[in-house]
Short mmCIF file of C-alpha atoms in Angstrom, two decimals:
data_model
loop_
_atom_site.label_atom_id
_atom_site.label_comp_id
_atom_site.label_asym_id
_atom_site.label_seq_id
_atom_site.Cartn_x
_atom_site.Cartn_y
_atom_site.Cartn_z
CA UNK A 1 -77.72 -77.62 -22.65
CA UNK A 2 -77.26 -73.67 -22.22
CA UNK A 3 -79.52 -71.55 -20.12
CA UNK A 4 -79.89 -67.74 -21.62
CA UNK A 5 -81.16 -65.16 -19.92
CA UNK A 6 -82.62 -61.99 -21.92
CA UNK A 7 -84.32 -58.82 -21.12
CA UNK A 8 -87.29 -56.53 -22.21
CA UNK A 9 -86.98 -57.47 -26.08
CA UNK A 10 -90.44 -55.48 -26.26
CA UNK A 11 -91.15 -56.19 -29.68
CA UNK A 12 -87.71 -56.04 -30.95
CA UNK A 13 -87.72 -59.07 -32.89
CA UNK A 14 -85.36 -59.11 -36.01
CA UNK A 15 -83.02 -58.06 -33.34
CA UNK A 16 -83.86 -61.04 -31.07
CA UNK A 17 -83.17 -63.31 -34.08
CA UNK A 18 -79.68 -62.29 -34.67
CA UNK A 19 -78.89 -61.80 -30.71
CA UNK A 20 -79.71 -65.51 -30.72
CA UNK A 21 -78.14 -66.62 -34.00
CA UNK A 22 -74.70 -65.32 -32.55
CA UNK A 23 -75.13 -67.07 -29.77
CA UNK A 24 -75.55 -70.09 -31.67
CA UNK A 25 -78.56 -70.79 -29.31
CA UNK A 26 -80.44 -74.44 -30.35
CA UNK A 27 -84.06 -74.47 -29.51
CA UNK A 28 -83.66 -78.28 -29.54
CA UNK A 29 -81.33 -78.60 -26.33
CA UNK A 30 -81.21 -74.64 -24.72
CA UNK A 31 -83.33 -72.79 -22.78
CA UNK A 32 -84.16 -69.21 -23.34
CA UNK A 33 -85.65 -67.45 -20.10
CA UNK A 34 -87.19 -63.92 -20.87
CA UNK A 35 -87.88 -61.48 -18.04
CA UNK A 36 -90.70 -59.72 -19.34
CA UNK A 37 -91.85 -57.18 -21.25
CA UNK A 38 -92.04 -58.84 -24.81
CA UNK A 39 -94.53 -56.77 -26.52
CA UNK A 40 -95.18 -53.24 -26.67
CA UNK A 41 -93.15 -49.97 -27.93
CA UNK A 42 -91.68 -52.18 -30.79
CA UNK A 43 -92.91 -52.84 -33.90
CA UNK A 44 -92.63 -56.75 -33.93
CA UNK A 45 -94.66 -57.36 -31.11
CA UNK A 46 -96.55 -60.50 -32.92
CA UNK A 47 -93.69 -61.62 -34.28
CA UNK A 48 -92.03 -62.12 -31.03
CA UNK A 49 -94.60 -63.74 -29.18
CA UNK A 50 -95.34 -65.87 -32.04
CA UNK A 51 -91.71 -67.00 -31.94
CA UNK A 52 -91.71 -67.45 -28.33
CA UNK A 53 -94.68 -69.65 -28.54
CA UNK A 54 -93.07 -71.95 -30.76
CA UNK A 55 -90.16 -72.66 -28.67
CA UNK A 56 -92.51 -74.88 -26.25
CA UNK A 57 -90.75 -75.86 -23.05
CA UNK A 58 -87.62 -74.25 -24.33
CA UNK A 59 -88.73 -70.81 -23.16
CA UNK A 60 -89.37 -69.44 -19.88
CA UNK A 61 -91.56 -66.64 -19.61
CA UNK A 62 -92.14 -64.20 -16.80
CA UNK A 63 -94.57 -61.43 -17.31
CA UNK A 64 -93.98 -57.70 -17.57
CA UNK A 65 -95.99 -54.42 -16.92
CA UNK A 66 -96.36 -54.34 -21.14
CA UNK A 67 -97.35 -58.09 -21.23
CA UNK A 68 -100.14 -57.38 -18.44
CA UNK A 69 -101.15 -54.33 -19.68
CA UNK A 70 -101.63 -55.89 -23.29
CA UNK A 71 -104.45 -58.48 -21.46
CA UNK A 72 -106.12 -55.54 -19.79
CA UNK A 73 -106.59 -54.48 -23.31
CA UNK A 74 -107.45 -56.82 -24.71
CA UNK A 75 -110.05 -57.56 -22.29
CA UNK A 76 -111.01 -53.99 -22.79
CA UNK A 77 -110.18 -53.11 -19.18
CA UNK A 78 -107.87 -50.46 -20.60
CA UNK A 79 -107.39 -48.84 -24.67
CA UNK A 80 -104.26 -49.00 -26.59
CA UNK A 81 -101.76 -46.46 -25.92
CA UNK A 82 -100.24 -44.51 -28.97
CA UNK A 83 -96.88 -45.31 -28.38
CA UNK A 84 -97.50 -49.24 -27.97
CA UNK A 85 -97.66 -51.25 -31.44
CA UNK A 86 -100.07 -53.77 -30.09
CA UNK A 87 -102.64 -53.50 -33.22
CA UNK A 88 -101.36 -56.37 -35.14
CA UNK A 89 -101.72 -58.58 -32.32
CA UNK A 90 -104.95 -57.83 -31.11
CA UNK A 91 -106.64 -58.29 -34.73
CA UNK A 92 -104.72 -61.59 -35.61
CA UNK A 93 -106.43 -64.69 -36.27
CA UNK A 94 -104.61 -66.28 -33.35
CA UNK A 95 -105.03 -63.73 -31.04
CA UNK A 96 -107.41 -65.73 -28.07
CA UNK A 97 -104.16 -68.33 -28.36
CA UNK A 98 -102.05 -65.68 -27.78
CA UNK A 99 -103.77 -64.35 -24.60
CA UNK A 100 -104.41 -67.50 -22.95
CA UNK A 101 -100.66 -68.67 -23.34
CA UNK A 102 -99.62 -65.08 -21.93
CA UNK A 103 -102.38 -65.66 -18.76
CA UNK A 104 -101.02 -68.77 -18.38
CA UNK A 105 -97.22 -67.49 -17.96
CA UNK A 106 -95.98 -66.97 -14.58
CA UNK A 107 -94.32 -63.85 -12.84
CA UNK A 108 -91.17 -66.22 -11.01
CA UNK A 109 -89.48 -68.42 -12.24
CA UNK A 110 -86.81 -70.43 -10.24
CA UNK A 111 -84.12 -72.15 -11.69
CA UNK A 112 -84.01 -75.67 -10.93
CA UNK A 113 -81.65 -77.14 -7.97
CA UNK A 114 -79.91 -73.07 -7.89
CA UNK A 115 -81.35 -70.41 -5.45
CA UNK A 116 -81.56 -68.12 -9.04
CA UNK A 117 -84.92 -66.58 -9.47
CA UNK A 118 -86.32 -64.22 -12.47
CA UNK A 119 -88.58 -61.58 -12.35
CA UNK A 120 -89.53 -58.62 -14.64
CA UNK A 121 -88.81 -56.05 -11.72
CA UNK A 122 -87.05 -57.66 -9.05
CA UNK A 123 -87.51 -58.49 -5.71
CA UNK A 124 -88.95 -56.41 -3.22
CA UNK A 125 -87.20 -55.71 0.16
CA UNK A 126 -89.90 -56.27 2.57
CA UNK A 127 -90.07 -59.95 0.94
CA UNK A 128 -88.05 -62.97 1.29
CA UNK A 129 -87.56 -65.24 -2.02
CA UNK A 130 -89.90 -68.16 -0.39
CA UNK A 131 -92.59 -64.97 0.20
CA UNK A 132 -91.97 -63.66 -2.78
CA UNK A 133 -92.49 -67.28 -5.17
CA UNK A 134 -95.15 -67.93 -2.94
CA UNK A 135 -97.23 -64.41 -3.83
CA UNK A 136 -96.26 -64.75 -7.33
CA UNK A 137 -97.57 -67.96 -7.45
CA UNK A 138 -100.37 -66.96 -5.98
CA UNK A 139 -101.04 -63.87 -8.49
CA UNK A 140 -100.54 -65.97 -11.05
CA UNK A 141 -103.38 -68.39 -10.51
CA UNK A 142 -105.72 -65.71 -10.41
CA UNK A 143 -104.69 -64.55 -14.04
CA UNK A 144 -104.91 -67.62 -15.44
CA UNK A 145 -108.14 -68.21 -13.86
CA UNK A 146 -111.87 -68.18 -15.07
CA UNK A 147 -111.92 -65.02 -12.97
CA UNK A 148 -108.91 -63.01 -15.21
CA UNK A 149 -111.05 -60.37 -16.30
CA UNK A 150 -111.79 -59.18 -12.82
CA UNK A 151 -108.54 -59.76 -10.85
CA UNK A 152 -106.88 -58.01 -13.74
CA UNK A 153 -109.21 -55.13 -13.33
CA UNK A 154 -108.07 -54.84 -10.12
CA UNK A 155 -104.20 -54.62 -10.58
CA UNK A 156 -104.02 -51.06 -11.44
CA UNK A 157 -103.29 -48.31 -8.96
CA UNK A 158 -100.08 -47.45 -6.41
CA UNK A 159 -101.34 -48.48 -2.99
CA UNK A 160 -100.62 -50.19 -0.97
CA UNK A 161 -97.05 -49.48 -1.96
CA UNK A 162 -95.83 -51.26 1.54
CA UNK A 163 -96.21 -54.93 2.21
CA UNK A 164 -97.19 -54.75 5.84
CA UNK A 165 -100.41 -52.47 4.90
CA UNK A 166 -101.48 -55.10 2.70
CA UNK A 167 -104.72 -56.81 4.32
CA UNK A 168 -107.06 -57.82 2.00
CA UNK A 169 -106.50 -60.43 -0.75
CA UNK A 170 -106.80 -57.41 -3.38
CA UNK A 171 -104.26 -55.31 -1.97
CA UNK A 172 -101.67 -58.42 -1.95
CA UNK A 173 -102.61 -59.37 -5.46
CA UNK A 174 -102.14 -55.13 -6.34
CA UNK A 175 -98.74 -55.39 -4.42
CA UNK A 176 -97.39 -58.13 -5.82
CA UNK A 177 -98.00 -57.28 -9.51
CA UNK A 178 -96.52 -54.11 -8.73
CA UNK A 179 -93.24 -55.34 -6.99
CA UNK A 180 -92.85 -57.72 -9.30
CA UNK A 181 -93.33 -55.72 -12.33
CA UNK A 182 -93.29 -51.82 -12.20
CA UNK A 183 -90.60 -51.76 -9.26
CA UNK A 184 -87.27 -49.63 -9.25
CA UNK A 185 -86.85 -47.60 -6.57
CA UNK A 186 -88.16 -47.95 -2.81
CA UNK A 187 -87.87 -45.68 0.11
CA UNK A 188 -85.49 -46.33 3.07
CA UNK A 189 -88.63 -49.12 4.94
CA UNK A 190 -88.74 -51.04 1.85
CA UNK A 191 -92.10 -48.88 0.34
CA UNK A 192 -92.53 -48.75 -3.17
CA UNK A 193 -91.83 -45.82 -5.39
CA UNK A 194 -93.75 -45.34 -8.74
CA UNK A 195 -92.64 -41.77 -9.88
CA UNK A 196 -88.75 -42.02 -10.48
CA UNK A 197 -87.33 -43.60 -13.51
CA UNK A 198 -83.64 -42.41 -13.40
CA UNK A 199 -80.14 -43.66 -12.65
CA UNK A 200 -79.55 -44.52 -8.94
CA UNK A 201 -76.91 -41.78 -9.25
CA UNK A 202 -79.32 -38.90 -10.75
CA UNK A 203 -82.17 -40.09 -8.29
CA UNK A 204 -83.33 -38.13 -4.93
CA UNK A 205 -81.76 -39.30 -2.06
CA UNK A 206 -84.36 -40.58 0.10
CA UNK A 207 -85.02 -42.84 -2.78
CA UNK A 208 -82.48 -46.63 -2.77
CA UNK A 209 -82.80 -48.81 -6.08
CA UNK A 210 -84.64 -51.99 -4.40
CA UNK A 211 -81.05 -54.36 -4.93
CA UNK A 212 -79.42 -52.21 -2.52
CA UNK A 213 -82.19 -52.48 0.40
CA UNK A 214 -82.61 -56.37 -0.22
CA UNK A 215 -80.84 -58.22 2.37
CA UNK A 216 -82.11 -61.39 1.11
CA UNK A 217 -79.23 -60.91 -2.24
CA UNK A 218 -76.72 -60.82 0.62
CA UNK A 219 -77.59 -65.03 1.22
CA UNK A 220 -76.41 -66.51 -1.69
CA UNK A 221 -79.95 -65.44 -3.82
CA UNK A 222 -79.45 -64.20 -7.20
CA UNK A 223 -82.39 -62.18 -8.98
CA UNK A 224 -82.56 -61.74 -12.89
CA UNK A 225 -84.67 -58.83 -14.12
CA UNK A 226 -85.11 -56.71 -16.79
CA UNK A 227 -87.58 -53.44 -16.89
CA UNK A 228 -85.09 -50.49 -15.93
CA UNK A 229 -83.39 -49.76 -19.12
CA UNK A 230 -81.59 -46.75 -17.46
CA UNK A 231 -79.41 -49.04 -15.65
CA UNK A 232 -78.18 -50.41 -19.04
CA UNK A 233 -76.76 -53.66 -16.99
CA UNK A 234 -75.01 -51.89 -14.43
CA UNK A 235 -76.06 -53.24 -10.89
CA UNK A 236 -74.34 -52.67 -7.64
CA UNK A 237 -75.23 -55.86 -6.32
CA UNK A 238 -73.34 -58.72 -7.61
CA UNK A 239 -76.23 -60.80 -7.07
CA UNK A 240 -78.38 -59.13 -9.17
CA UNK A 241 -78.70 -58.87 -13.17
CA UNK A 242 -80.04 -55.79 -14.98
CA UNK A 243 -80.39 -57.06 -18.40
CA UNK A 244 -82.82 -54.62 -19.73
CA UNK A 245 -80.22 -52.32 -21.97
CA UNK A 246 -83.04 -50.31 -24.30
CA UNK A 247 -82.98 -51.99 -27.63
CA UNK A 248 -86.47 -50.23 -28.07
CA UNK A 249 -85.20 -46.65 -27.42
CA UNK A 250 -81.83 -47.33 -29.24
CA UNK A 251 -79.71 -49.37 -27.01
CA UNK A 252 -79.12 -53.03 -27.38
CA UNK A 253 -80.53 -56.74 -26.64
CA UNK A 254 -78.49 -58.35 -23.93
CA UNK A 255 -78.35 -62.22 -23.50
CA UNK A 256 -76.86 -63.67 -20.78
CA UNK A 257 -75.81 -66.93 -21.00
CA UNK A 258 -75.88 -68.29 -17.39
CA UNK A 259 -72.83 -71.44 -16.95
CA UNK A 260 -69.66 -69.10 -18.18
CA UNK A 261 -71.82 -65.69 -17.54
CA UNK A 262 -70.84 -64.90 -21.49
CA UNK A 263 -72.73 -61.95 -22.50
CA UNK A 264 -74.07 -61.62 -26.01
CA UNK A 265 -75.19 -58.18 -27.28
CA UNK A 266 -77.21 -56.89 -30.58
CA UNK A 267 -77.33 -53.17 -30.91
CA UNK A 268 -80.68 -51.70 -32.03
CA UNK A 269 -81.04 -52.29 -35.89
CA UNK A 270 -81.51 -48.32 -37.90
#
């Protein structure tokens, strides 16, 4: 059995196919763990989550900004952006199916009997892995709960942006969607920022990609995420893995296939 690891395919799906067929990957006996973001500013958004549904057990699914964002519409919490393609999946037959397997997908997942965790964002610095499953965990059984509509009505919005201001259960859920899922950069205490996008190099300088603040990557953690396509898989921390390389805006699908750390790449289709 092979373990791949892939980032924000966000709707990329004809691409996904062939990444996968080169890889020679075998629903049957691998496992293909996707950090996020699998809908959105593609235009095979219901392809891919169709796909991913079929695969049972053999996928494991953490959820993105995108992926929340499309249940907040769908809920009506929030309208469809212009630049997302999310129309064909809200008005398929299958659609309820679709939302309740998405609700019911976590935002860690750990691999098994390896201190190797996978998130859409990363891991924030003011957390520990143990705080951070546990939060997650935590988040994620209010999504999937008869209450979904109203904790996911309450994810939106920046603050608190620092862990130790977080007091109510609210502003812990809010936190840890956001760390988990919109993260990049974070001030010097660990804070979150929101604002910039860029290359660590091309960023202000009060502002540290979270992998370099993390102390907890410096005791034998690794972190897989995807969501900050202008890294295009270059991390300075060798314990972390930026496989979000912008097939959507041009780049390419990365796959990481974890035992021999082979990487697999499909370049964005004309």
């Amino acid at each position: 059995m092979a373990i791949y690891f892939i980032g924000d395919i966000q709707g990329c799906f004809t691409e996904l196919c062939l990444l996968l067929k080169q890889a020679k990957f075998n629903k049957k006996k691998d496992e293909l763990w996707v950090a996020g973001d699998m809908v959105a500013r593609g235009t095979q958004s219901l392809e891919t989550v169709r796909f991913l549904i079929s695969l049972g057990s053999s996928a494991k699914i953490v959820l993105g900004n995108h992926d929340l964002h499309l249940l907040a519409t769908f809920h009506k919490l929030k309208k469809v952006k212009e630049k997302d393609h999310l129309t064909d999946i809200l008005h398929a037959p299958d659609v309820e199916n679709i939302m309740d397997w998405l609700a019911n997908q976590p935002l860690i997942h750990k691999l098994p009997n390896e201190n190797v965790y996978m998130s859409h964002a990363g891991l924030s610095p003011q957390w520990s892995s143990e705080v951070a499953l546990k939060q997650a965990q935590k988040a994620h059984k209010l999504i999937k709960s008869k209450n979904r509509v109203e904790w996911l009505s309450k994810m939106y919005g920046e603050l608190p942006n620092n862990w130790e201001k977080a007091k109510t259960d609210v502003e812990k859920f809010r936190y840890t969607i956001n760390a988990l899922t919109r993260m990049r950069f974070c001030h010097e205490d660990g804070s979150l920022d929101f604002n910039c996008k860029n290359t660590p190099n091309s960023a202000p300088k009060h502002l540290k990609p979270w992998f370099t603040l993390s102390k907890e990557l410096n005791n034998d953690v690794q972190w897989i995420f995807g969501h900050w396509a202008a890294l295009m898989g270059q991390c300075s921390n060798s314990n972390a893995y930026a496989l979000d390389t912008g097939c959507v805006w041009g780049g390419h699908l990365t796959l990481l296939r974890w035992h021999d750390k082979k990487t697999f790449i499909q370049k964005k289709l004309p």
